[in-house]
mmCIF file of C-alpha atoms in Angstrom:
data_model
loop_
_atom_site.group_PDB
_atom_site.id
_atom_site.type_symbol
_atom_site.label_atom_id
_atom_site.label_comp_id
_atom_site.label_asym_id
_atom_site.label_seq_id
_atom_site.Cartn_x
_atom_site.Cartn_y
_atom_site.Cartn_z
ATOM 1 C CA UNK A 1 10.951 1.712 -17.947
ATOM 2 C CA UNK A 2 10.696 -0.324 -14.630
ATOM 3 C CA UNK A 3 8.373 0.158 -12.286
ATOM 4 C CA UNK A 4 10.297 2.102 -9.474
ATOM 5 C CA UNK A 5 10.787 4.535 -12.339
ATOM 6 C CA UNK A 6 7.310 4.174 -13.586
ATOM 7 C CA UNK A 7 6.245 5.024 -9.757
ATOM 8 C CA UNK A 8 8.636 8.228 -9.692
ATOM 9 C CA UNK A 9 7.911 9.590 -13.128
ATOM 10 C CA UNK A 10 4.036 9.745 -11.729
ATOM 11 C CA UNK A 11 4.330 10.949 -8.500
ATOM 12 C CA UNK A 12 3.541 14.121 -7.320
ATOM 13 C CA UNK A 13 6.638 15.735 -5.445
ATOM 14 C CA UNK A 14 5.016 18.722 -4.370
ATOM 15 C CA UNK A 15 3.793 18.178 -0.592
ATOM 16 C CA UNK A 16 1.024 20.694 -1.492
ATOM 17 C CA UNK A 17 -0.413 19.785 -4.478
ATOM 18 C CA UNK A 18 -3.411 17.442 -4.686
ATOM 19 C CA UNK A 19 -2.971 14.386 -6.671
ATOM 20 C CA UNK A 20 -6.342 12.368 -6.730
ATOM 21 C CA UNK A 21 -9.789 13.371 -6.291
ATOM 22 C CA UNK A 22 -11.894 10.879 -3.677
ATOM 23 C CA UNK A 23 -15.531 10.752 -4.740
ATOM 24 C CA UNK A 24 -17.973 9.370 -2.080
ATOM 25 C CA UNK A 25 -17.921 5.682 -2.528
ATOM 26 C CA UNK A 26 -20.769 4.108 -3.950
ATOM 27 C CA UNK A 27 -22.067 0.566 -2.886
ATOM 28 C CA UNK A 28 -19.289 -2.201 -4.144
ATOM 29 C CA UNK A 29 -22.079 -4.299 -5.062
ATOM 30 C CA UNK A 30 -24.037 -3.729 -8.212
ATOM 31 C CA UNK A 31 -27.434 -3.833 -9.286
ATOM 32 C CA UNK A 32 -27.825 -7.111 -9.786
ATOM 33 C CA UNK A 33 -25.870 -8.389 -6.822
ATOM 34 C CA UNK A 34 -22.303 -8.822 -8.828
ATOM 35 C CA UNK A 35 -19.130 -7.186 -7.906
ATOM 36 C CA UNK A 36 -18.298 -3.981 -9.575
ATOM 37 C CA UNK A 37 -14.764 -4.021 -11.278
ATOM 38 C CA UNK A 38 -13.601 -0.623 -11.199
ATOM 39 C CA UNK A 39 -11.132 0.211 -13.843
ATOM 40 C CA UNK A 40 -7.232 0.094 -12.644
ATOM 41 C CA UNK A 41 -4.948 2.899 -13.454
ATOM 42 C CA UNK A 42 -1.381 3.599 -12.553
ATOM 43 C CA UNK A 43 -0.417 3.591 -8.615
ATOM 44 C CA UNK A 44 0.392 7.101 -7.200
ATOM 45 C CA UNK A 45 2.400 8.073 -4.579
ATOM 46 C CA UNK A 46 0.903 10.015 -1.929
ATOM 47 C CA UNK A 47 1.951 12.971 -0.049
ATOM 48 C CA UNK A 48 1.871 14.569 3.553
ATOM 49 C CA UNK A 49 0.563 18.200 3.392
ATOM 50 C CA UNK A 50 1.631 20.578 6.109
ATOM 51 C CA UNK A 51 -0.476 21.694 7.946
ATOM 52 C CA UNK A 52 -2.340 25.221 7.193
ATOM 53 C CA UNK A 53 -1.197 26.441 10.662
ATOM 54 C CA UNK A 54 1.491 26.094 13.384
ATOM 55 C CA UNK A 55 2.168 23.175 15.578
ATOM 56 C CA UNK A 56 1.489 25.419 18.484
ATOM 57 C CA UNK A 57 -1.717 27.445 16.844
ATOM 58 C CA UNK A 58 -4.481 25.370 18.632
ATOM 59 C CA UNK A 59 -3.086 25.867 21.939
ATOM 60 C CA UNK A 60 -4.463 25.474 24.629
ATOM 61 C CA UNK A 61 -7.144 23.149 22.998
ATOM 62 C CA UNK A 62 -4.476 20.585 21.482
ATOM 63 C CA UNK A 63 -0.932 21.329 22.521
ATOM 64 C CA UNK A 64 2.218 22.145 20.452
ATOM 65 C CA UNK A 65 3.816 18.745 21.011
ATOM 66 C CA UNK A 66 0.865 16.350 20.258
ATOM 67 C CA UNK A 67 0.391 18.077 17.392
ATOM 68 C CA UNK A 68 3.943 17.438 15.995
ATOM 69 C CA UNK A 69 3.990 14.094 16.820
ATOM 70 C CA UNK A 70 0.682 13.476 15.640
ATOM 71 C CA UNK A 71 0.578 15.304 12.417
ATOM 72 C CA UNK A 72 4.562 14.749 11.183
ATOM 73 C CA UNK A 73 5.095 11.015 12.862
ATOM 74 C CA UNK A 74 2.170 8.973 12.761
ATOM 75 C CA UNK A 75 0.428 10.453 9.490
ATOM 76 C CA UNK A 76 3.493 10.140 8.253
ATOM 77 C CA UNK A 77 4.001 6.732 9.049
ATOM 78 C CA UNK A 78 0.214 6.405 7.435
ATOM 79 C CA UNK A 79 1.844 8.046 4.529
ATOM 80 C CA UNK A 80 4.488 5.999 4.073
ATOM 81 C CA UNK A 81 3.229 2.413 4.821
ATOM 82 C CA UNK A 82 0.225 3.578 2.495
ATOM 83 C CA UNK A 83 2.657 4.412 -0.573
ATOM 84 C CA UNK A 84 4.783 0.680 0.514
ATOM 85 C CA UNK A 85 0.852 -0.981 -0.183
ATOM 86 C CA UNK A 86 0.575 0.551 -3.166
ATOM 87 C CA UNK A 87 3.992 -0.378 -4.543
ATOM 88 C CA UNK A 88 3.227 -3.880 -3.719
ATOM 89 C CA UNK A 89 -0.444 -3.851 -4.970
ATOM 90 C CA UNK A 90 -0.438 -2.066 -7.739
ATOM 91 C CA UNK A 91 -4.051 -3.042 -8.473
ATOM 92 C CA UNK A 92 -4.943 -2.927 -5.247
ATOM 93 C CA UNK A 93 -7.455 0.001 -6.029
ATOM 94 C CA UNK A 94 -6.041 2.597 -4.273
ATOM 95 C CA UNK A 95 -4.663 4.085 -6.878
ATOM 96 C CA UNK A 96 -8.090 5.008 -8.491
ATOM 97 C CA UNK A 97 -9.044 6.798 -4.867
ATOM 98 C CA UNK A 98 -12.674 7.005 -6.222
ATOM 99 C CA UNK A 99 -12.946 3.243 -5.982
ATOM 100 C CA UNK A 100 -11.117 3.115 -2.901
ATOM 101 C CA UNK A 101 -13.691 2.206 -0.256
ATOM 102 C CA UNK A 102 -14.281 -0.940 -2.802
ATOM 103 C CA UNK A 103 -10.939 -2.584 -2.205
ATOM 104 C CA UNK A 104 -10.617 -1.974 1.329
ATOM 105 C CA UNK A 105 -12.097 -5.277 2.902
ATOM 106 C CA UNK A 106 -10.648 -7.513 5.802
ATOM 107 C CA UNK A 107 -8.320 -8.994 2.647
ATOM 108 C CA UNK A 108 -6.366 -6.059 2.374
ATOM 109 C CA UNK A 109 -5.350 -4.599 5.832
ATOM 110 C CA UNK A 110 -2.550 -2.505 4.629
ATOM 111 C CA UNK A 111 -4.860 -0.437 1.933
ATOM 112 C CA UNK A 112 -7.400 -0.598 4.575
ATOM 113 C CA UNK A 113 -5.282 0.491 7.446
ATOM 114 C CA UNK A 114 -3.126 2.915 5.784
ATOM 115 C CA UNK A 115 -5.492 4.780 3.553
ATOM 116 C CA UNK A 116 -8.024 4.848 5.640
ATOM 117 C CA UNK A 117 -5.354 6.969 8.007
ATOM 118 C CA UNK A 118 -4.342 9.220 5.644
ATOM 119 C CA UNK A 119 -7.883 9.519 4.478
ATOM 120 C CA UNK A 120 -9.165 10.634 7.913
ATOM 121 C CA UNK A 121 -6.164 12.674 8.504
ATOM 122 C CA UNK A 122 -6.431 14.841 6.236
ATOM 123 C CA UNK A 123 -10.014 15.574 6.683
ATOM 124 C CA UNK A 124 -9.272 16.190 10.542
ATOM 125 C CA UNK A 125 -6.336 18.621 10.096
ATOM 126 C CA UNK A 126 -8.459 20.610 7.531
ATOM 127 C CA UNK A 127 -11.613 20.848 10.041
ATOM 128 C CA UNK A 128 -9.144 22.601 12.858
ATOM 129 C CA UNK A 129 -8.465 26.556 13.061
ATOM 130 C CA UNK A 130 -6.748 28.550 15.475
ATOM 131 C CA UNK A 131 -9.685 29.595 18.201
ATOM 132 C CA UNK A 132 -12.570 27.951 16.129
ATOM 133 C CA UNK A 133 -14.711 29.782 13.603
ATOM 134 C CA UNK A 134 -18.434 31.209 13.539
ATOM 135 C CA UNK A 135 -20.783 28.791 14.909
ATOM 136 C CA UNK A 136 -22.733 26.652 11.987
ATOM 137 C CA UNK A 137 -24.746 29.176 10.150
ATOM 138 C CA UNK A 138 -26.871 28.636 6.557
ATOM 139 C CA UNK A 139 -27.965 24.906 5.416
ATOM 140 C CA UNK A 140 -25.565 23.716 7.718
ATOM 141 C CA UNK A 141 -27.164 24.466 10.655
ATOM 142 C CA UNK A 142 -30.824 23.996 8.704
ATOM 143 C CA UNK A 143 -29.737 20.363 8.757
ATOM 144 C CA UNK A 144 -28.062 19.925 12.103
ATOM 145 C CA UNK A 145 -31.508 21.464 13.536
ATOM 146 C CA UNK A 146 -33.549 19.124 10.927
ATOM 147 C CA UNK A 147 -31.667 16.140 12.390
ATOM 148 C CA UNK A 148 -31.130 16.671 15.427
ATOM 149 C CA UNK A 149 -33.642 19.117 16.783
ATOM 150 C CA UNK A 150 -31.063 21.632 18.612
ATOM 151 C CA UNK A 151 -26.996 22.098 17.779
ATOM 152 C CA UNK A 152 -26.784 21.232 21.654
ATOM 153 C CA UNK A 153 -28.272 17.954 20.800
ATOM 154 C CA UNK A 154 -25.966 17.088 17.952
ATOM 155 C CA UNK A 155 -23.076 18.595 19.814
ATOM 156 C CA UNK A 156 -24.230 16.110 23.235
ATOM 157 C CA UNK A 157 -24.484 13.047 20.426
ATOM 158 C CA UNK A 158 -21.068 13.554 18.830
ATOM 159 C CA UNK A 159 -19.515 14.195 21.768
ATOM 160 C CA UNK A 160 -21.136 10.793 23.395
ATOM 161 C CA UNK A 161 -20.335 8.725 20.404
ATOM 162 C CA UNK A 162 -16.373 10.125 20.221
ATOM 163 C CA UNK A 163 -16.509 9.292 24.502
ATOM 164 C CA UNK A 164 -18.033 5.410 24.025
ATOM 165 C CA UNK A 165 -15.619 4.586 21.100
ATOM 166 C CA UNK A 166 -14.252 1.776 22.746
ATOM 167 C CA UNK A 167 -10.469 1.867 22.566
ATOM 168 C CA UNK A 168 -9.011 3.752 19.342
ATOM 169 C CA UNK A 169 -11.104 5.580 16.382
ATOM 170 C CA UNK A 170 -13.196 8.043 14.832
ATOM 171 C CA UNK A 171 -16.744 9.668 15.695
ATOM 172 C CA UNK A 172 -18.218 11.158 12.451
ATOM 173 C CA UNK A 173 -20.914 13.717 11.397
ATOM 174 C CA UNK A 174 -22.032 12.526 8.217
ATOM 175 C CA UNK A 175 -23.994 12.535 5.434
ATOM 176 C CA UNK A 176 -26.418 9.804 4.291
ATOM 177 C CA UNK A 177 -27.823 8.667 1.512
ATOM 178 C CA UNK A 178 -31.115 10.252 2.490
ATOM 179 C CA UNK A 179 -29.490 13.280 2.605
ATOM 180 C CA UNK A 180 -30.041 13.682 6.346
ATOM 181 C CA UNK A 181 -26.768 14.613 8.924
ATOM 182 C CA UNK A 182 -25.952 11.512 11.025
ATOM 183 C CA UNK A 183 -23.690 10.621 14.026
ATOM 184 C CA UNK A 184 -21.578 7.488 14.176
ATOM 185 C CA UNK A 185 -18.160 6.172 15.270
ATOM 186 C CA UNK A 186 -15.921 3.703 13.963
ATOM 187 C CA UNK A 187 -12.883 1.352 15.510
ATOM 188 C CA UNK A 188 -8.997 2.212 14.496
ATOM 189 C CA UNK A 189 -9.291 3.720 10.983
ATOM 190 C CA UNK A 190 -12.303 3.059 9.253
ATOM 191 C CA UNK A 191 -14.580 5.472 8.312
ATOM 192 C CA UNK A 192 -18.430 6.070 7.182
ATOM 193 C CA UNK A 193 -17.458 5.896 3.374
ATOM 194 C CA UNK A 194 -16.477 2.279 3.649
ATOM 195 C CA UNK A 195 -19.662 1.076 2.532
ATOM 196 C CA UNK A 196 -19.172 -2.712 3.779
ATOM 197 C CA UNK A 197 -17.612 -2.416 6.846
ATOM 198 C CA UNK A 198 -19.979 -0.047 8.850
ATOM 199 C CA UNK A 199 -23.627 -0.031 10.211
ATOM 200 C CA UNK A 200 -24.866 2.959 8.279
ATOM 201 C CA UNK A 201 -22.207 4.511 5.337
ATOM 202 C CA UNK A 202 -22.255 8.053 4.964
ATOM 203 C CA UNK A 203 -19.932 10.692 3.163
ATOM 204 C CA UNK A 204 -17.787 12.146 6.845
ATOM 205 C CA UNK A 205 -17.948 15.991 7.204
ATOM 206 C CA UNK A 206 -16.478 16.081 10.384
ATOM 207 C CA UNK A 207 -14.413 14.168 12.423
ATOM 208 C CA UNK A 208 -12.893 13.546 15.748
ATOM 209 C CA UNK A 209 -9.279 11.632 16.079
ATOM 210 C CA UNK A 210 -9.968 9.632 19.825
ATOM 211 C CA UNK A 211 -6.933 7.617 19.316
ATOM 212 C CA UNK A 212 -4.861 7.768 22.078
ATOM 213 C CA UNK A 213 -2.161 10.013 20.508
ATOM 214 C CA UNK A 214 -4.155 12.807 19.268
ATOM 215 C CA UNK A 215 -4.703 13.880 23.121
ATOM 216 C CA UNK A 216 -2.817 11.704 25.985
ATOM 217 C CA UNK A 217 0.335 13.920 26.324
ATOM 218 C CA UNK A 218 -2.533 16.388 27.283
ATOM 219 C CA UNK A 219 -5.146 15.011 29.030
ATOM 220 C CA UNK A 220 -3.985 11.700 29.719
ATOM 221 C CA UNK A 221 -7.201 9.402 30.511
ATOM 222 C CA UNK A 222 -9.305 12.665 30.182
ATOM 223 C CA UNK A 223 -10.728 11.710 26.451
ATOM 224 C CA UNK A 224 -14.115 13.439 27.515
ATOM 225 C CA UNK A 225 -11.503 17.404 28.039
ATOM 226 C CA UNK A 226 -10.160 16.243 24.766
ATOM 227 C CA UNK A 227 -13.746 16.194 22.935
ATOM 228 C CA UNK A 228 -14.792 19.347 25.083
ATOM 229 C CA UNK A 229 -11.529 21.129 23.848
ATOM 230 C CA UNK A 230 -11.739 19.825 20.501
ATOM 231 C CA UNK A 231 -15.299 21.467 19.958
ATOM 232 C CA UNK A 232 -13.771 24.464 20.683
ATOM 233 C CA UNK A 233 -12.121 24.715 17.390
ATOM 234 C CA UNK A 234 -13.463 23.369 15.108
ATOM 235 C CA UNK A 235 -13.481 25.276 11.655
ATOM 236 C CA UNK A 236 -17.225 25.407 10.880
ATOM 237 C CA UNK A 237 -16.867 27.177 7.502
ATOM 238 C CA UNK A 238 -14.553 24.583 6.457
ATOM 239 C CA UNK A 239 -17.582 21.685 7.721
ATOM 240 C CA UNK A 240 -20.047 23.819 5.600
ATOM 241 C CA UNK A 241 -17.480 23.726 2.429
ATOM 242 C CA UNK A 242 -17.505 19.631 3.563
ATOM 243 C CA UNK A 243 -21.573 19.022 3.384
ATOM 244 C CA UNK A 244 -21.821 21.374 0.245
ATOM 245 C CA UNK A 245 -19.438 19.038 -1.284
ATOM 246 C CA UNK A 246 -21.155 15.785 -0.420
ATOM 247 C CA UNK A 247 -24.286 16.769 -1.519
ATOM 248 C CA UNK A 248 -23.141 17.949 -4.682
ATOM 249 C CA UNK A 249 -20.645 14.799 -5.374
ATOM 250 C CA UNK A 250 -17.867 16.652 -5.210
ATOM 251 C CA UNK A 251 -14.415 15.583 -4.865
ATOM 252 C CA UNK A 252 -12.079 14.934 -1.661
ATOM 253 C CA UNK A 253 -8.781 16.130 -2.198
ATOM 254 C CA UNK A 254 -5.857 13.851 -1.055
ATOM 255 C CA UNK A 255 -2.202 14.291 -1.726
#
Protein backbone atom coordinates (compact mmCIF):
# COMPACT_ATOMS: atom_id res chain seq x y z
CA UNK A 1 0.00 0.00 0.00
CA UNK A 2 1.41 3.52 -0.92
CA UNK A 3 1.11 6.24 0.98
CA UNK A 4 -1.72 8.29 -0.81
CA UNK A 5 -3.65 5.11 -0.08
CA UNK A 6 -2.23 4.72 3.33
CA UNK A 7 -3.46 8.56 3.87
CA UNK A 8 -7.11 7.70 2.49
CA UNK A 9 -7.62 4.36 4.17
CA UNK A 10 -7.07 6.56 7.62
CA UNK A 11 -8.86 9.47 7.09
CA UNK A 12 -11.90 10.39 8.50
CA UNK A 13 -14.53 11.32 5.68
CA UNK A 14 -17.17 12.35 7.84
CA UNK A 15 -17.02 16.35 8.16
CA UNK A 16 -18.58 15.78 11.63
CA UNK A 17 -16.84 13.32 13.28
CA UNK A 18 -13.83 14.08 15.50
CA UNK A 19 -10.67 12.43 14.60
CA UNK A 20 -7.92 13.37 17.23
CA UNK A 21 -8.11 14.44 20.68
CA UNK A 22 -5.68 17.74 21.51
CA UNK A 23 -4.48 17.54 25.10
CA UNK A 24 -3.04 20.82 26.54
CA UNK A 25 0.55 20.83 25.55
CA UNK A 26 3.00 20.28 28.06
CA UNK A 27 6.50 22.03 28.12
CA UNK A 28 8.68 20.54 24.96
CA UNK A 29 11.53 20.53 27.18
CA UNK A 30 12.02 17.85 29.76
CA UNK A 31 13.15 17.58 33.13
CA UNK A 32 16.45 17.58 32.68
CA UNK A 33 16.67 20.17 29.95
CA UNK A 34 16.56 17.50 26.82
CA UNK A 35 14.06 17.48 24.11
CA UNK A 36 11.10 15.29 24.52
CA UNK A 37 10.58 12.86 21.48
CA UNK A 38 7.04 12.26 21.31
CA UNK A 39 6.11 9.05 19.68
CA UNK A 40 5.05 9.36 15.75
CA UNK A 41 1.96 7.73 14.52
CA UNK A 42 0.26 7.72 11.18
CA UNK A 43 -0.67 11.32 9.56
CA UNK A 44 -4.46 12.07 9.51
CA UNK A 45 -6.34 14.04 7.40
CA UNK A 46 -8.30 16.70 8.87
CA UNK A 47 -11.71 17.92 8.36
CA UNK A 48 -13.85 21.23 8.22
CA UNK A 49 -16.96 20.91 10.49
CA UNK A 50 -19.97 23.01 9.65
CA UNK A 51 -20.85 25.12 11.61
CA UNK A 52 -23.62 24.37 14.48
CA UNK A 53 -25.68 27.32 13.11
CA UNK A 54 -26.49 29.40 9.98
CA UNK A 55 -24.26 31.73 8.14
CA UNK A 56 -26.75 34.42 8.87
CA UNK A 57 -27.60 33.29 12.76
CA UNK A 58 -25.27 35.89 14.47
CA UNK A 59 -26.67 38.72 12.69
CA UNK A 60 -26.44 41.67 13.39
CA UNK A 61 -23.27 40.98 15.58
CA UNK A 62 -21.21 39.24 12.63
CA UNK A 63 -22.98 39.36 9.30
CA UNK A 64 -24.16 36.56 6.93
CA UNK A 65 -21.41 37.17 4.38
CA UNK A 66 -18.27 37.39 6.64
CA UNK A 67 -19.29 34.51 8.08
CA UNK A 68 -19.30 32.45 4.80
CA UNK A 69 -16.27 33.65 3.69
CA UNK A 70 -14.66 33.32 6.85
CA UNK A 71 -15.81 30.00 8.04
CA UNK A 72 -16.04 27.99 4.35
CA UNK A 73 -12.90 29.95 2.51
CA UNK A 74 -10.22 30.76 4.73
CA UNK A 75 -10.63 27.80 7.37
CA UNK A 76 -10.86 25.96 4.62
CA UNK A 77 -7.88 27.04 3.05
CA UNK A 78 -6.35 26.36 6.83
CA UNK A 79 -7.80 22.98 6.27
CA UNK A 80 -6.41 22.20 3.29
CA UNK A 81 -2.82 23.65 3.35
CA UNK A 82 -2.78 21.92 6.93
CA UNK A 83 -3.63 18.31 5.42
CA UNK A 84 -0.79 19.35 2.19
CA UNK A 85 1.88 19.75 5.57
CA UNK A 86 1.02 16.74 6.79
CA UNK A 87 1.32 14.77 3.56
CA UNK A 88 4.69 16.16 3.17
CA UNK A 89 5.79 15.77 6.87
CA UNK A 90 4.58 12.87 7.86
CA UNK A 91 6.52 13.08 11.13
CA UNK A 92 6.06 16.38 11.42
CA UNK A 93 4.02 15.82 14.74
CA UNK A 94 0.89 16.89 13.80
CA UNK A 95 -0.41 13.88 13.39
CA UNK A 96 -0.16 12.96 17.17
CA UNK A 97 -2.28 16.46 17.91
CA UNK A 98 -1.34 15.93 21.63
CA UNK A 99 2.27 16.69 20.81
CA UNK A 100 1.39 19.28 18.49
CA UNK A 101 2.42 22.52 20.19
CA UNK A 102 6.02 20.57 20.34
CA UNK A 103 6.66 20.61 16.62
CA UNK A 104 5.37 23.88 15.84
CA UNK A 105 8.60 26.14 16.04
CA UNK A 106 9.86 28.90 13.53
CA UNK A 107 11.27 25.51 11.50
CA UNK A 108 8.04 24.45 10.51
CA UNK A 109 5.78 27.39 9.33
CA UNK A 110 3.32 25.35 7.49
CA UNK A 111 2.39 23.00 10.73
CA UNK A 112 2.70 26.14 12.60
CA UNK A 113 0.63 28.31 10.38
CA UNK A 114 -1.91 25.93 9.32
CA UNK A 115 -2.72 24.07 12.47
CA UNK A 116 -2.53 26.64 14.50
CA UNK A 117 -5.63 28.07 12.14
CA UNK A 118 -7.60 25.29 12.23
CA UNK A 119 -6.81 24.91 15.87
CA UNK A 120 -8.17 28.38 16.76
CA UNK A 121 -10.96 28.03 14.39
CA UNK A 122 -12.55 25.63 15.65
CA UNK A 123 -12.45 26.77 19.15
CA UNK A 124 -13.91 30.26 17.92
CA UNK A 125 -16.86 28.88 15.90
CA UNK A 126 -17.79 26.62 18.92
CA UNK A 127 -17.69 29.72 21.51
CA UNK A 128 -20.46 31.68 19.15
CA UNK A 129 -24.43 31.24 19.57
CA UNK A 130 -27.18 32.95 18.06
CA UNK A 131 -27.94 36.11 20.63
CA UNK A 132 -25.30 34.95 23.27
CA UNK A 133 -26.08 32.75 26.26
CA UNK A 134 -26.51 33.34 30.17
CA UNK A 135 -23.88 35.48 31.48
CA UNK A 136 -20.84 33.35 33.25
CA UNK A 137 -22.43 31.71 36.19
CA UNK A 138 -20.75 28.77 38.69
CA UNK A 139 -16.73 28.37 38.90
CA UNK A 140 -16.59 30.21 35.89
CA UNK A 141 -17.44 33.32 37.07
CA UNK A 142 -15.75 32.30 40.75
CA UNK A 143 -12.56 32.56 38.71
CA UNK A 144 -13.14 35.48 36.41
CA UNK A 145 -14.02 37.44 39.82
CA UNK A 146 -10.83 35.66 41.58
CA UNK A 147 -8.70 37.02 38.71
CA UNK A 148 -9.88 39.77 37.80
CA UNK A 149 -11.84 41.34 40.60
CA UNK A 150 -15.19 42.23 38.53
CA UNK A 151 -16.48 40.46 34.97
CA UNK A 152 -16.40 44.27 33.83
CA UNK A 153 -12.76 44.18 34.48
CA UNK A 154 -11.99 41.02 32.58
CA UNK A 155 -14.47 41.99 29.93
CA UNK A 156 -12.42 45.86 29.72
CA UNK A 157 -8.94 43.58 29.62
CA UNK A 158 -9.98 41.22 26.82
CA UNK A 159 -11.49 43.64 25.00
CA UNK A 160 -8.14 45.99 25.30
CA UNK A 161 -5.83 43.17 24.51
CA UNK A 162 -8.11 41.94 21.19
CA UNK A 163 -8.04 46.22 20.32
CA UNK A 164 -3.88 46.57 20.77
CA UNK A 165 -3.17 43.31 18.79
CA UNK A 166 -1.12 44.94 16.43
CA UNK A 167 -2.10 43.92 12.92
CA UNK A 168 -3.68 40.25 12.64
CA UNK A 169 -4.38 37.62 15.66
CA UNK A 170 -5.94 36.28 18.60
CA UNK A 171 -6.78 37.70 22.24
CA UNK A 172 -7.26 34.71 24.63
CA UNK A 173 -8.85 33.97 28.07
CA UNK A 174 -6.88 31.29 29.37
CA UNK A 175 -5.91 29.03 31.73
CA UNK A 176 -2.51 28.80 33.47
CA UNK A 177 -0.59 26.57 34.99
CA UNK A 178 -1.47 28.05 38.36
CA UNK A 179 -4.77 27.43 37.64
CA UNK A 180 -5.69 31.12 37.59
CA UNK A 181 -7.83 32.77 34.29
CA UNK A 182 -5.45 35.00 32.29
CA UNK A 183 -5.69 37.51 29.36
CA UNK A 184 -3.25 37.58 26.47
CA UNK A 185 -3.02 38.04 22.69
CA UNK A 186 -0.99 36.58 20.13
CA UNK A 187 0.24 37.69 16.33
CA UNK A 188 -1.35 35.74 13.08
CA UNK A 189 -2.10 32.23 14.41
CA UNK A 190 -0.42 31.30 17.39
CA UNK A 191 -2.00 30.60 20.38
CA UNK A 192 -1.42 30.29 24.38
CA UNK A 193 -0.82 26.41 24.10
CA UNK A 194 2.34 26.90 22.13
CA UNK A 195 4.46 26.68 25.01
CA UNK A 196 7.73 28.24 23.27
CA UNK A 197 6.53 30.83 21.32
CA UNK A 198 4.49 33.00 23.85
CA UNK A 199 5.13 35.12 27.05
CA UNK A 200 2.92 33.16 29.40
CA UNK A 201 1.32 29.53 27.85
CA UNK A 202 -1.98 28.75 28.94
CA UNK A 203 -4.75 26.16 27.80
CA UNK A 204 -7.31 29.07 25.51
CA UNK A 205 -11.00 28.98 26.66
CA UNK A 206 -12.01 31.72 24.72
CA UNK A 207 -11.06 33.47 21.87
CA UNK A 208 -11.43 36.42 19.67
CA UNK A 209 -10.54 36.18 15.67
CA UNK A 210 -9.13 40.20 15.08
CA UNK A 211 -7.87 39.28 11.76
CA UNK A 212 -9.01 41.48 9.34
CA UNK A 213 -11.53 39.08 7.70
CA UNK A 214 -13.49 37.98 10.58
CA UNK A 215 -15.06 41.70 10.69
CA UNK A 216 -13.95 44.32 7.79
CA UNK A 217 -16.90 43.67 5.37
CA UNK A 218 -18.72 44.93 8.58
CA UNK A 219 -17.08 47.37 10.35
CA UNK A 220 -14.33 48.19 8.21
CA UNK A 221 -11.49 49.95 10.47
CA UNK A 222 -14.03 49.70 13.42
CA UNK A 223 -12.11 46.52 15.17
CA UNK A 224 -13.11 48.09 18.66
CA UNK A 225 -17.63 47.53 17.19
CA UNK A 226 -16.27 44.21 16.20
CA UNK A 227 -15.02 43.24 19.90
CA UNK A 228 -18.15 45.16 21.37
CA UNK A 229 -20.43 43.02 19.00
CA UNK A 230 -18.54 39.99 19.45
CA UNK A 231 -19.13 40.05 23.36
CA UNK A 232 -22.49 40.05 22.61
CA UNK A 233 -22.55 36.46 21.72
CA UNK A 234 -20.53 34.72 23.03
CA UNK A 235 -21.74 31.15 24.20
CA UNK A 236 -20.81 31.21 27.91
CA UNK A 237 -21.98 27.65 28.68
CA UNK A 238 -19.89 26.44 25.97
CA UNK A 239 -16.61 28.70 27.79
CA UNK A 240 -17.66 26.93 31.10
CA UNK A 241 -17.64 23.30 29.22
CA UNK A 242 -13.93 24.91 27.91
CA UNK A 243 -12.32 25.71 31.61
CA UNK A 244 -13.95 22.44 33.06
CA UNK A 245 -12.03 20.72 30.45
CA UNK A 246 -8.67 22.34 31.01
CA UNK A 247 -8.64 21.85 34.44
CA UNK A 248 -9.49 18.39 34.26
CA UNK A 249 -6.97 17.56 31.16
CA UNK A 250 -9.45 16.87 29.02
CA UNK A 251 -9.33 16.57 25.40
CA UNK A 252 -9.86 19.23 22.44
CA UNK A 253 -11.71 17.83 19.75
CA UNK A 254 -10.46 18.57 16.16
CA UNK A 255 -11.65 17.06 12.95
Amino acid sequence: MNKREFLKKTAILSAGVAVAPLLSCSSPIGASGSTITPSIVPPILFNLKPLPYAYNALEPAIDAQTMEIHHSKHHQAYVNNLNAAVEKNPDGGIADVRNFCQFVNESTPALRNHGGGHINHSLFWEILTPGGSVKPEGRLLEMINSAFGTMDEFNRQFAEAAKTRFGSGWAWLSLGSDQKLFVSSTPNQDNPMMTRLVDKPGEPILGIDVWEHAYYLKYQNRRPDYITSFTNVINWNVVSQNLDRALNKGAWMMS
